[in-house]
Coordinates of C-alpha atoms in Angstrom, one line a residue:
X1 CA 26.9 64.5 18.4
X2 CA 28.2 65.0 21.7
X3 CA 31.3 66.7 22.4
X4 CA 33.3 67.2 25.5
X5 CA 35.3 70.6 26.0
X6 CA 38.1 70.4 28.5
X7 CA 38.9 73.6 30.2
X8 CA 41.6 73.0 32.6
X9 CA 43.8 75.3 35.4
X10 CA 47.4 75.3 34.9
X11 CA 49.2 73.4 38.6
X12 CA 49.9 76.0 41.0
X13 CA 52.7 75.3 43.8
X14 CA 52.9 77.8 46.7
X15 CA 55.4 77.5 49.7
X16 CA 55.1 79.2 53.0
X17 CA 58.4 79.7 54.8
X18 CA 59.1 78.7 58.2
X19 CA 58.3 81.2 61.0
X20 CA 59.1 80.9 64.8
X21 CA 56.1 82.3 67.0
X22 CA 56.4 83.0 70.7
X23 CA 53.2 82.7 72.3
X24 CA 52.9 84.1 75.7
X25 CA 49.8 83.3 78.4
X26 CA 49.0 83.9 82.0
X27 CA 47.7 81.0 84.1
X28 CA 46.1 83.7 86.2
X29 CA 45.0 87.4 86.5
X30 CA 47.6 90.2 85.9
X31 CA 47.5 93.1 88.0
X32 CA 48.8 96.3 86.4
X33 CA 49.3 99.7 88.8
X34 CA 50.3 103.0 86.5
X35 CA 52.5 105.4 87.8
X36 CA 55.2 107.7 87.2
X37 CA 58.7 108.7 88.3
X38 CA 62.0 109.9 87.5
X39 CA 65.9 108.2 87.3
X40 CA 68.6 109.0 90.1
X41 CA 72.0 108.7 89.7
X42 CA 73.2 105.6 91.4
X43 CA 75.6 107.7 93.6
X44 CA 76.8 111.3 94.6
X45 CA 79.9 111.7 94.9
X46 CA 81.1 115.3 96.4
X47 CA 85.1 115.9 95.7
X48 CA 86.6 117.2 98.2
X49 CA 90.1 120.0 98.6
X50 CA 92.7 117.9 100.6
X51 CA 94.7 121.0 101.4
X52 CA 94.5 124.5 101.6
X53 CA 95.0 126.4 98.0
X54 CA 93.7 129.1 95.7
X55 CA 91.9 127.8 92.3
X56 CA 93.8 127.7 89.4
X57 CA 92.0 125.8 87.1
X58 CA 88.8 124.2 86.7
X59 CA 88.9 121.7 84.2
X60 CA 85.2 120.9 83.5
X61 CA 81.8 121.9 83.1
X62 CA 78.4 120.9 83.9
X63 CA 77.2 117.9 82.5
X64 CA 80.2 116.9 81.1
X65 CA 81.0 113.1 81.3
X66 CA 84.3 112.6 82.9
X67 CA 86.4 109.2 83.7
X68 CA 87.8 107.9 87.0
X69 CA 91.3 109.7 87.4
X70 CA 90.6 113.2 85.3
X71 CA 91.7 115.7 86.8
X72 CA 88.8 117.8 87.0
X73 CA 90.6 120.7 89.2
X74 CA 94.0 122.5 89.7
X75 CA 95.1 124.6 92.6
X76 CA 97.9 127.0 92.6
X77 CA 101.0 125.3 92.3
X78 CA 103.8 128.4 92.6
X79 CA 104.6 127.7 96.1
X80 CA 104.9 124.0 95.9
X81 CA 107.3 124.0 92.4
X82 CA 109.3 126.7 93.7
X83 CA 110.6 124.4 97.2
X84 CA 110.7 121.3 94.3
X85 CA 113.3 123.7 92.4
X86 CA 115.2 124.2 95.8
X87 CA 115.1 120.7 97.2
X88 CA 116.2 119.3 93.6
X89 CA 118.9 121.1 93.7
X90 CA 120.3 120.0 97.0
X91 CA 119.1 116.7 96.4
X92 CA 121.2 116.2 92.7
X93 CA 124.8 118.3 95.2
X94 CA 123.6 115.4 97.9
X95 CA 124.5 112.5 95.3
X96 CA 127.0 113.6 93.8
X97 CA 128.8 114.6 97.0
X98 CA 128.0 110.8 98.8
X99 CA 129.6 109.4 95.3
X100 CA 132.2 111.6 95.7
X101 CA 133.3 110.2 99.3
X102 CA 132.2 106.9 98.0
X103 CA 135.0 106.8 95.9
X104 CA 137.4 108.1 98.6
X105 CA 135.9 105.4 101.3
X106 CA 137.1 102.6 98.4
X107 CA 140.6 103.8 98.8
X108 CA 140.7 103.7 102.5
X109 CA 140.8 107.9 102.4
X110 CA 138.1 108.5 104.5
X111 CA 136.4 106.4 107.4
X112 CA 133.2 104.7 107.0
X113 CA 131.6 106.8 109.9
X114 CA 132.3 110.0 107.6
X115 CA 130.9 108.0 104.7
X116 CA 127.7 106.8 106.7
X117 CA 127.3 111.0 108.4
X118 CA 127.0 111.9 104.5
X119 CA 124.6 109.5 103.5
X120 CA 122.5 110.1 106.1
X121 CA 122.5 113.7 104.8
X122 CA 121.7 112.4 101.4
X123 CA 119.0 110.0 102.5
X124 CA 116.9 112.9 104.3
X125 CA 117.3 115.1 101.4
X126 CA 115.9 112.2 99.2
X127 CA 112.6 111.7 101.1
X128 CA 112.3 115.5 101.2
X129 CA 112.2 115.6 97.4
X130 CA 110.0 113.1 97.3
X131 CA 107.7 114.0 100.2
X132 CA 107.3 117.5 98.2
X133 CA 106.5 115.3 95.3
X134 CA 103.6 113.8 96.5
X135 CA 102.2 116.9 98.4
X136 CA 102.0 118.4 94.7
X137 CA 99.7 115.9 93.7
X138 CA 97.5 117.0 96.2
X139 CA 96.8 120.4 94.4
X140 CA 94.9 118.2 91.7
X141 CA 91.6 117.6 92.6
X142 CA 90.9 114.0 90.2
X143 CA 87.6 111.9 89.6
X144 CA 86.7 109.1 92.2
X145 CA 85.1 106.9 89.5
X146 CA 83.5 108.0 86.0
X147 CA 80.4 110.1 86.1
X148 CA 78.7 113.1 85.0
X149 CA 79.6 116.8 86.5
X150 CA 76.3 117.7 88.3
X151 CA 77.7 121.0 89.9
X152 CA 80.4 123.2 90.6
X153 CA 81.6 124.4 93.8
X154 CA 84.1 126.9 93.0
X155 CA 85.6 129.5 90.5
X156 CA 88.7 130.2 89.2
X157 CA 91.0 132.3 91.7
X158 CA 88.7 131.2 94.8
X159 CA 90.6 130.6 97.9
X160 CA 89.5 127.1 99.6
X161 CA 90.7 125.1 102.1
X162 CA 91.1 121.6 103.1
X163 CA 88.0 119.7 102.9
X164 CA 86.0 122.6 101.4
X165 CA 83.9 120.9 98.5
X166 CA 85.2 121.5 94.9
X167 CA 82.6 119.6 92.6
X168 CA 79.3 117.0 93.0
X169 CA 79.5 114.1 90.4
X170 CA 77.0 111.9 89.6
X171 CA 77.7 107.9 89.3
X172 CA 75.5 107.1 86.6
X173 CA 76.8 103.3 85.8
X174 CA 73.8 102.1 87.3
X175 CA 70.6 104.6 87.1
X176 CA 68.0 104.1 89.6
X177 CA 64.2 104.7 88.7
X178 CA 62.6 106.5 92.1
X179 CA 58.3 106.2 92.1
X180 CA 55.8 105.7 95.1
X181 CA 52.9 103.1 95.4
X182 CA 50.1 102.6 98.0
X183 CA 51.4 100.6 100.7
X184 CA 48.5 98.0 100.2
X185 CA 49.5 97.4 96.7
X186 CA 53.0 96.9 97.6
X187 CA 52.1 94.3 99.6
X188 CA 50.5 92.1 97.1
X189 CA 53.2 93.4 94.6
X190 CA 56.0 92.3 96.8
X191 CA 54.2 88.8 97.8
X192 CA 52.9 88.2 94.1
X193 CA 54.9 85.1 92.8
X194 CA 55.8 87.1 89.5
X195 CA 56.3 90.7 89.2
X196 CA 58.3 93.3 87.4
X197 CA 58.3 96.6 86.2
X198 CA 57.7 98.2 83.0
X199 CA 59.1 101.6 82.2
X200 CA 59.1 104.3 79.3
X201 CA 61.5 107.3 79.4
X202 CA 59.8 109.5 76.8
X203 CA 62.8 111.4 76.4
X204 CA 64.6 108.9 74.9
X205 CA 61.9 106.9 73.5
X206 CA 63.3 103.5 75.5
X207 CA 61.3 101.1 77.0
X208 CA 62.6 98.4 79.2
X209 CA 61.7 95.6 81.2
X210 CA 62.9 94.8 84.9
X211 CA 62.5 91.6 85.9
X212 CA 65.1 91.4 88.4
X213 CA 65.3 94.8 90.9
X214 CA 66.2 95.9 94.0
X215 CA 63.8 98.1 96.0
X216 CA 64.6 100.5 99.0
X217 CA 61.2 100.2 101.3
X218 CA 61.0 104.0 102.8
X219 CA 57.6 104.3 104.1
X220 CA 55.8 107.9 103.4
X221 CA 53.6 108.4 106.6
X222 CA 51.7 110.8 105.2
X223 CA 50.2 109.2 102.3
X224 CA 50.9 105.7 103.2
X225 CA 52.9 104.9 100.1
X226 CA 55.7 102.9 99.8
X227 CA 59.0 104.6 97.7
X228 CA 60.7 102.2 95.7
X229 CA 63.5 101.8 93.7
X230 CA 64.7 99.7 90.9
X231 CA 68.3 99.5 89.8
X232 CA 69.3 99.9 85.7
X233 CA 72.6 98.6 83.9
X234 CA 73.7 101.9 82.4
X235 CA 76.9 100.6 81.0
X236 CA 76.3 103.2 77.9
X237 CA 75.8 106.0 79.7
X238 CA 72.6 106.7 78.0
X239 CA 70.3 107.3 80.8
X240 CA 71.0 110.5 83.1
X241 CA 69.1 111.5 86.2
X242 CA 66.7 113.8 86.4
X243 CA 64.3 112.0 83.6
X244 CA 60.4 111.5 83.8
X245 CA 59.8 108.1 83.5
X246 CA 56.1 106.2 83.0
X247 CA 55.9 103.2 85.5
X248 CA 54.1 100.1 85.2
X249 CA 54.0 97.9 88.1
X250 CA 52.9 93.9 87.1
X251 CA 52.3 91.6 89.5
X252 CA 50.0 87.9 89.4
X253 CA 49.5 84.8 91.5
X254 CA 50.5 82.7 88.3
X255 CA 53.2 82.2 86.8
X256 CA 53.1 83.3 82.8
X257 CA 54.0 80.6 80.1
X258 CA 55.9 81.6 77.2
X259 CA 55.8 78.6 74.1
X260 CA 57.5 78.4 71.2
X261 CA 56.1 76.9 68.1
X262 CA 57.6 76.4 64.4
X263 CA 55.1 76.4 61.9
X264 CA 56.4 73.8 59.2
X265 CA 56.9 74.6 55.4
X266 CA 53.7 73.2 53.7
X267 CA 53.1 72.9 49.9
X268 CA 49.8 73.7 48.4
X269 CA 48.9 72.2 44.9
X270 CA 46.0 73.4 43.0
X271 CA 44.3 70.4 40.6
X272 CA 43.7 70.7 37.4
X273 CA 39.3 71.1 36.7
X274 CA 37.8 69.7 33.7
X275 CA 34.3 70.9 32.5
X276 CA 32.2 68.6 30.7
X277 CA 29.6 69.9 28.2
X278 CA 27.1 68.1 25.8
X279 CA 26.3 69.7 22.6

């Protein structure tokens, strides 16, 4: 007798997701220069004393982040309040006296000459007031724009005069990363129909890609390099100067092709297998 045994794998259905792949390739040879460098602050700015005063206050420290407008210095301000006291005191008799003759000018008691002689006096007390007003303002040395306090000038109780330097601040909106590279490689660099610049700070663990830079072309005679620099957004504030930075300079004659490609979900079935035996 012959039989037939039947052994058979259960159907087994298994789905791979979609997945987007980005698939990048150069047409030509990459060039790739190592070097190293450091960020600078984007600009200095050194505030200045517009008068002559002694130091009252120094309202910051070194690097300490402060905004346009803070007021990052205060010179003495004993002199200036005391004439303020003064002049707002004749300035408050000054109205009240010109509403005082106002009233009698309505009523035909006094001539308009008279009337216009006090308010004359008035007026010139008035711009006094407000003359010493703004010269106070002047004993409070304020931020140009928003930045980081590289270095104080001054100490509390100094004496300084006008135009003497009070504190250095450092722009950082925009960072800029400093490095050299042989002039000959420059050359091809800047006539390379793509290149960009890779960079590592280490101290903050960042990487990041400039694909779009300036460059400031200051030849170094003595080594024939060329200096460069490339310009960061540093709308955070997260890069400050002074940082080591690992530079890689790419640059190729072909352009690089970047494709997408969508792999498709695909179902796999595994068929059922008899085995046939005779007995």
């Amino acid at each position: 007798m012959t039989g037939v045994q039947t052994c058979a794998l259960p159907s087994l259905k298994q789905v791979i997701p979609v997945e987007v792949v980005k698939a990048e390739y150069s047409l030509g040879i990459n060039n790739k220069l190592t070097t190293s460098g450091k960020t600078i602050a984007y600009e200095t700015h050194a505030i200045k004393s517009n008068i002559n005063g002694r130091v009252k206050e120094l309202n910051c420290s070194l690097g300490q982040y402060v905004k346009k407008g803070d007021i990052l210095a205060i010179l003495d301000t004993e002199q200036i309040d005391y004439q303020i006291e003064l002049i707002t005191q004749e300035y408050e008799l000054k109205k009240k006296k010109l509403d005082s003759i106002k009233k009698l000018l309505d009523k035909n008691l006094v001539s308009y000459v008279e009337y216009a002689n006090y308010e004359i006096e008035y007026l010139n007390t008035k711009q006094r007031y407000y003359k010493l007003l703004d010269d106070k303002t002047n004993h409070y040395i304020v931020a140009p724009s928003s930045g980081i306090v590289e270095e104080k000038l001054v100490v509390n109780g100094e004496f300084v005069t006008q135009k003497d330097k009070i504190v250095v601040i450092h722009d950082i909106q925009i960072v800029k990363v400093g490095f050299n590279i042989d002039e000959l490689d420059y050359q091809k660099f800047k006539s390379a129909k793509q290149s960009y610049v890779n960079i590592y700070l280490p101290a903050l663990d960042l990487s990041l890609k400039l694909s779009n830079f300036k460059t400031s072309e200051i030849a170094q005679e003595k080594n024939h390099s060329v200096y460069i620099e490339a310009f960061i957004p540093n709308d955070d504030n997260l890069i400050t100067p002074g940082l080591f930075v690992n530079v890689d300079v790419i640059f190729s004659d072909d352009r690089s092709e970047e494709h997408t490609s969508e792999l498709q979900s695909h179902s796999f079935i595994s068929y059922a297998v008899f085995c046939l035996k005779k007995k």
